[in-house]
C-alpha positions as MATLAB code, in Angstrom:
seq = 'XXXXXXXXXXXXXXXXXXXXXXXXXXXXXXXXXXXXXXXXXXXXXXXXXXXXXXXXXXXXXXXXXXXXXXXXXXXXXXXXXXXXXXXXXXXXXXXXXXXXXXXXXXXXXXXXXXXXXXXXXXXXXXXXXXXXXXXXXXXXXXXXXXXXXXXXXXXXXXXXXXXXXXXXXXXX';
ca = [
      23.053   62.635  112.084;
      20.141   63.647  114.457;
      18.972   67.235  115.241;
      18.907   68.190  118.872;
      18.172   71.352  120.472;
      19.186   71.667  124.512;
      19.849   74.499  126.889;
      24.026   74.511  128.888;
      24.275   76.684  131.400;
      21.553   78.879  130.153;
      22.703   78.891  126.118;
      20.318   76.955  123.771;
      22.525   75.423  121.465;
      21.106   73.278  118.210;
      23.260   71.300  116.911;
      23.502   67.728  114.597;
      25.097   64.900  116.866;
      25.931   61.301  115.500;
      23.095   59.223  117.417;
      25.837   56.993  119.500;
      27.400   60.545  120.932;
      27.318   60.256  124.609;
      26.497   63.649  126.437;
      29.654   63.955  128.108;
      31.859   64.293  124.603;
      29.057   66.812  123.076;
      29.876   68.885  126.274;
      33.485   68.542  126.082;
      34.186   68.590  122.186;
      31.143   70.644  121.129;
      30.414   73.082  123.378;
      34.072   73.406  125.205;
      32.720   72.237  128.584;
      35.802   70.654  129.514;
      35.227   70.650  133.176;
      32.817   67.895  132.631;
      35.676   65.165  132.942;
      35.798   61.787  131.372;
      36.955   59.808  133.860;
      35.897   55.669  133.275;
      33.058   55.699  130.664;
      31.360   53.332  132.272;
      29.693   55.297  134.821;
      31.766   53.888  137.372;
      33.248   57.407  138.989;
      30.972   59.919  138.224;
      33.543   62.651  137.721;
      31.342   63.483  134.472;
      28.409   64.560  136.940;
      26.042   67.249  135.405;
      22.730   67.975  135.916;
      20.363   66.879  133.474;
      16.487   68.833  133.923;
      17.814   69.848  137.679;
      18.705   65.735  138.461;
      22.298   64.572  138.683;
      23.661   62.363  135.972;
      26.896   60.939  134.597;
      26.934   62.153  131.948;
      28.824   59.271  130.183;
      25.739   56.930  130.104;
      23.649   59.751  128.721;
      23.132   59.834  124.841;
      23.150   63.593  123.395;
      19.979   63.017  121.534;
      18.708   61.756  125.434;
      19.135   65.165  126.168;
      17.005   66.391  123.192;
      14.623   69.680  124.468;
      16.654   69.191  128.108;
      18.465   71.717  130.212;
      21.664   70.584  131.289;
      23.984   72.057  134.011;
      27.982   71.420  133.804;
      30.264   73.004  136.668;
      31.162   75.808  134.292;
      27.200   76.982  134.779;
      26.882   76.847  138.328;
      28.745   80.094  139.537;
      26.148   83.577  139.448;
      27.185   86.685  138.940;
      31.130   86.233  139.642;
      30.269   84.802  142.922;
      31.340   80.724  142.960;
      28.122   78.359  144.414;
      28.273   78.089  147.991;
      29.079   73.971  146.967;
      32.057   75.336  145.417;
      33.186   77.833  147.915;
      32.733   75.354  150.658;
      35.015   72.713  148.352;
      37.477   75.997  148.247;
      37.618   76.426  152.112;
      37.729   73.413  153.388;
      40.416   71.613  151.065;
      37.807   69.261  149.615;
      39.964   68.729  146.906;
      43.896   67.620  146.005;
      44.474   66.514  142.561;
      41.023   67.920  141.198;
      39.896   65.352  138.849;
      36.917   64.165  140.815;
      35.749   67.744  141.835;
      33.132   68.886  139.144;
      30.902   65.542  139.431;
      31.661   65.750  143.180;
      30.481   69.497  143.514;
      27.424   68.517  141.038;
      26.229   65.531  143.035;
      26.748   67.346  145.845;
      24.243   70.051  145.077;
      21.943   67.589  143.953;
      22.162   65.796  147.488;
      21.570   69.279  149.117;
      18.831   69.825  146.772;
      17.195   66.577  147.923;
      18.501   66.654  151.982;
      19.095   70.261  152.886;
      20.566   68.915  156.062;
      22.247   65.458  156.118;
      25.043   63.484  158.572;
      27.627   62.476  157.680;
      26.547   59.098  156.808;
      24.211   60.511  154.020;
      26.700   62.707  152.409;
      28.830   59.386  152.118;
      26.039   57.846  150.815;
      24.940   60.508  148.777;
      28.312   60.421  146.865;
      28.886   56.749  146.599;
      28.447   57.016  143.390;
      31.403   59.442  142.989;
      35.241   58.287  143.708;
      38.246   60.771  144.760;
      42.140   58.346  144.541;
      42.924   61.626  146.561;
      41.637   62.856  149.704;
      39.590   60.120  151.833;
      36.724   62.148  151.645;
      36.907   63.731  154.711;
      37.065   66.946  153.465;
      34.753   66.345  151.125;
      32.224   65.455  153.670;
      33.380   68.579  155.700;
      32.579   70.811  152.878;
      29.486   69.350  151.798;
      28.313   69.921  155.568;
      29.660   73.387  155.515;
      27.748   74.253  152.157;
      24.701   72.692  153.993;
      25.280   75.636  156.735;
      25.587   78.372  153.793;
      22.838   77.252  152.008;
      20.315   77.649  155.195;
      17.858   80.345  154.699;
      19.055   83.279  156.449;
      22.865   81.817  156.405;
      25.692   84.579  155.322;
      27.757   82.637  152.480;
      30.823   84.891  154.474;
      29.901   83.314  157.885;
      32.950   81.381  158.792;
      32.612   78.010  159.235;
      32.971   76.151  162.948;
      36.375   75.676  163.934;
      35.011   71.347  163.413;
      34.284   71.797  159.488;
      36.890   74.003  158.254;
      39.456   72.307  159.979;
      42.635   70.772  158.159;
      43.187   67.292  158.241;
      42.130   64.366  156.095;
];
C-alpha cells in the first residue's frame, strides 16, 4: 500500500491505495464519485474525464498515487453555490445529452476546451472532443451547447441570457 494525499472537489482526502489503483476506481469506490464513469478502460471514450491540476484527463490511464499532492476535479465538483456550471446548464438547454453515459467526461473536456479556446467553431469543438464518444446523439447538440456555454462564459454574458434561436434549437 502507498500513502497519497490529494484534494476532490475541494476535500483533501489521505488515504492508502494499492499502487496499480487507477484514479478513476479511487474516485468511484473510495470517495463515492460515481459520476466519474468507467466506460472502456483503455482510454478509448473518455467518459471518465476529470480534471487533474486544472488539465483534462481520463482518468482510467491515471494511477492514484499519479495523483499524489494533485487537485482533481470530477463533475460532482464543478457546480458553485447551487448554481450548475454554465458547461452544464448549456448541456441542460440544449439537449446535449440522451442516454447520459458520456456526459461527465464530455462536460469536463468541454470546460477544459473553453479554458484553452474561449471561442471556437465548430470544427474545434469536434476536435476538441475527439477524444470523447457519445453511441447517442451525433454530437450536434453537443457542439450546440458547447457553443452556447462559450456565449455564457463571455465576460459580461448573463448565464440567463437565452440562447439564439440557431443554438438552442432541437434537432440532432
Amino acid at each position: 500500500m502507498t500513502q497519497i494525499r490529494v484534494t476532490v472537489d475541494g476535500v483533501e482526502y489521505a488515504d492508502d491505495v494499492e499502487p496499480r489503483m487507477l484514479l478513476v476506481y479511487y474516485l468511484r469506490e473510495r470517495l463515492g464519485k460515481t459520476g466519474t464513469v468507467v466506460g472502456c478502460d483503455t482510454s478509448n471514450c473518455g467518459a471518465c474525464t476529470v480534471h487533474l491540476n486544472g488539465q483534462s484527463v481520463k482518468s482510467c490511464s491515471v494511477l492514484a498515487v499519479q495523483a499524489d499532492g494533485a487537485e482533481v476535479t470530477t463533475i460532482e465538483g464543478i457546480a458553485r453555490d447551487g448554481q450548475l456550471h454554465p458547461v452544464q446548464q448549456a448541456f441542460h438547454d440544449n439537449h446535449a445529452l440522451q442516454c447520459g453515459y458520456c456526459t461527465p467526461g464530455m462536460i469536463m473536456q468541454a470546460i477544459d476546451l473553453l479554458g484553452d479556446n474561449p471561442d471556437p467553431d465548430e470544427q474545434e469543438i469536434r476536435e476538441g472532443l475527439e477524444g470523447n464518444l457519445c453511441r447517442c446523439t451525433g454530437y450536434h447538440n453537443i457542439v450546440r451547447a458547447v457553443q452556447d456555454a462559450a456565449r455564457r462564459m463571455k465576460p459580461g454574458a448573463s448565464a440567463d441570457t437565452p440562447a439564439p434561436a440557431a443554438v438552442a434549437g432541437g434537432g440532432q
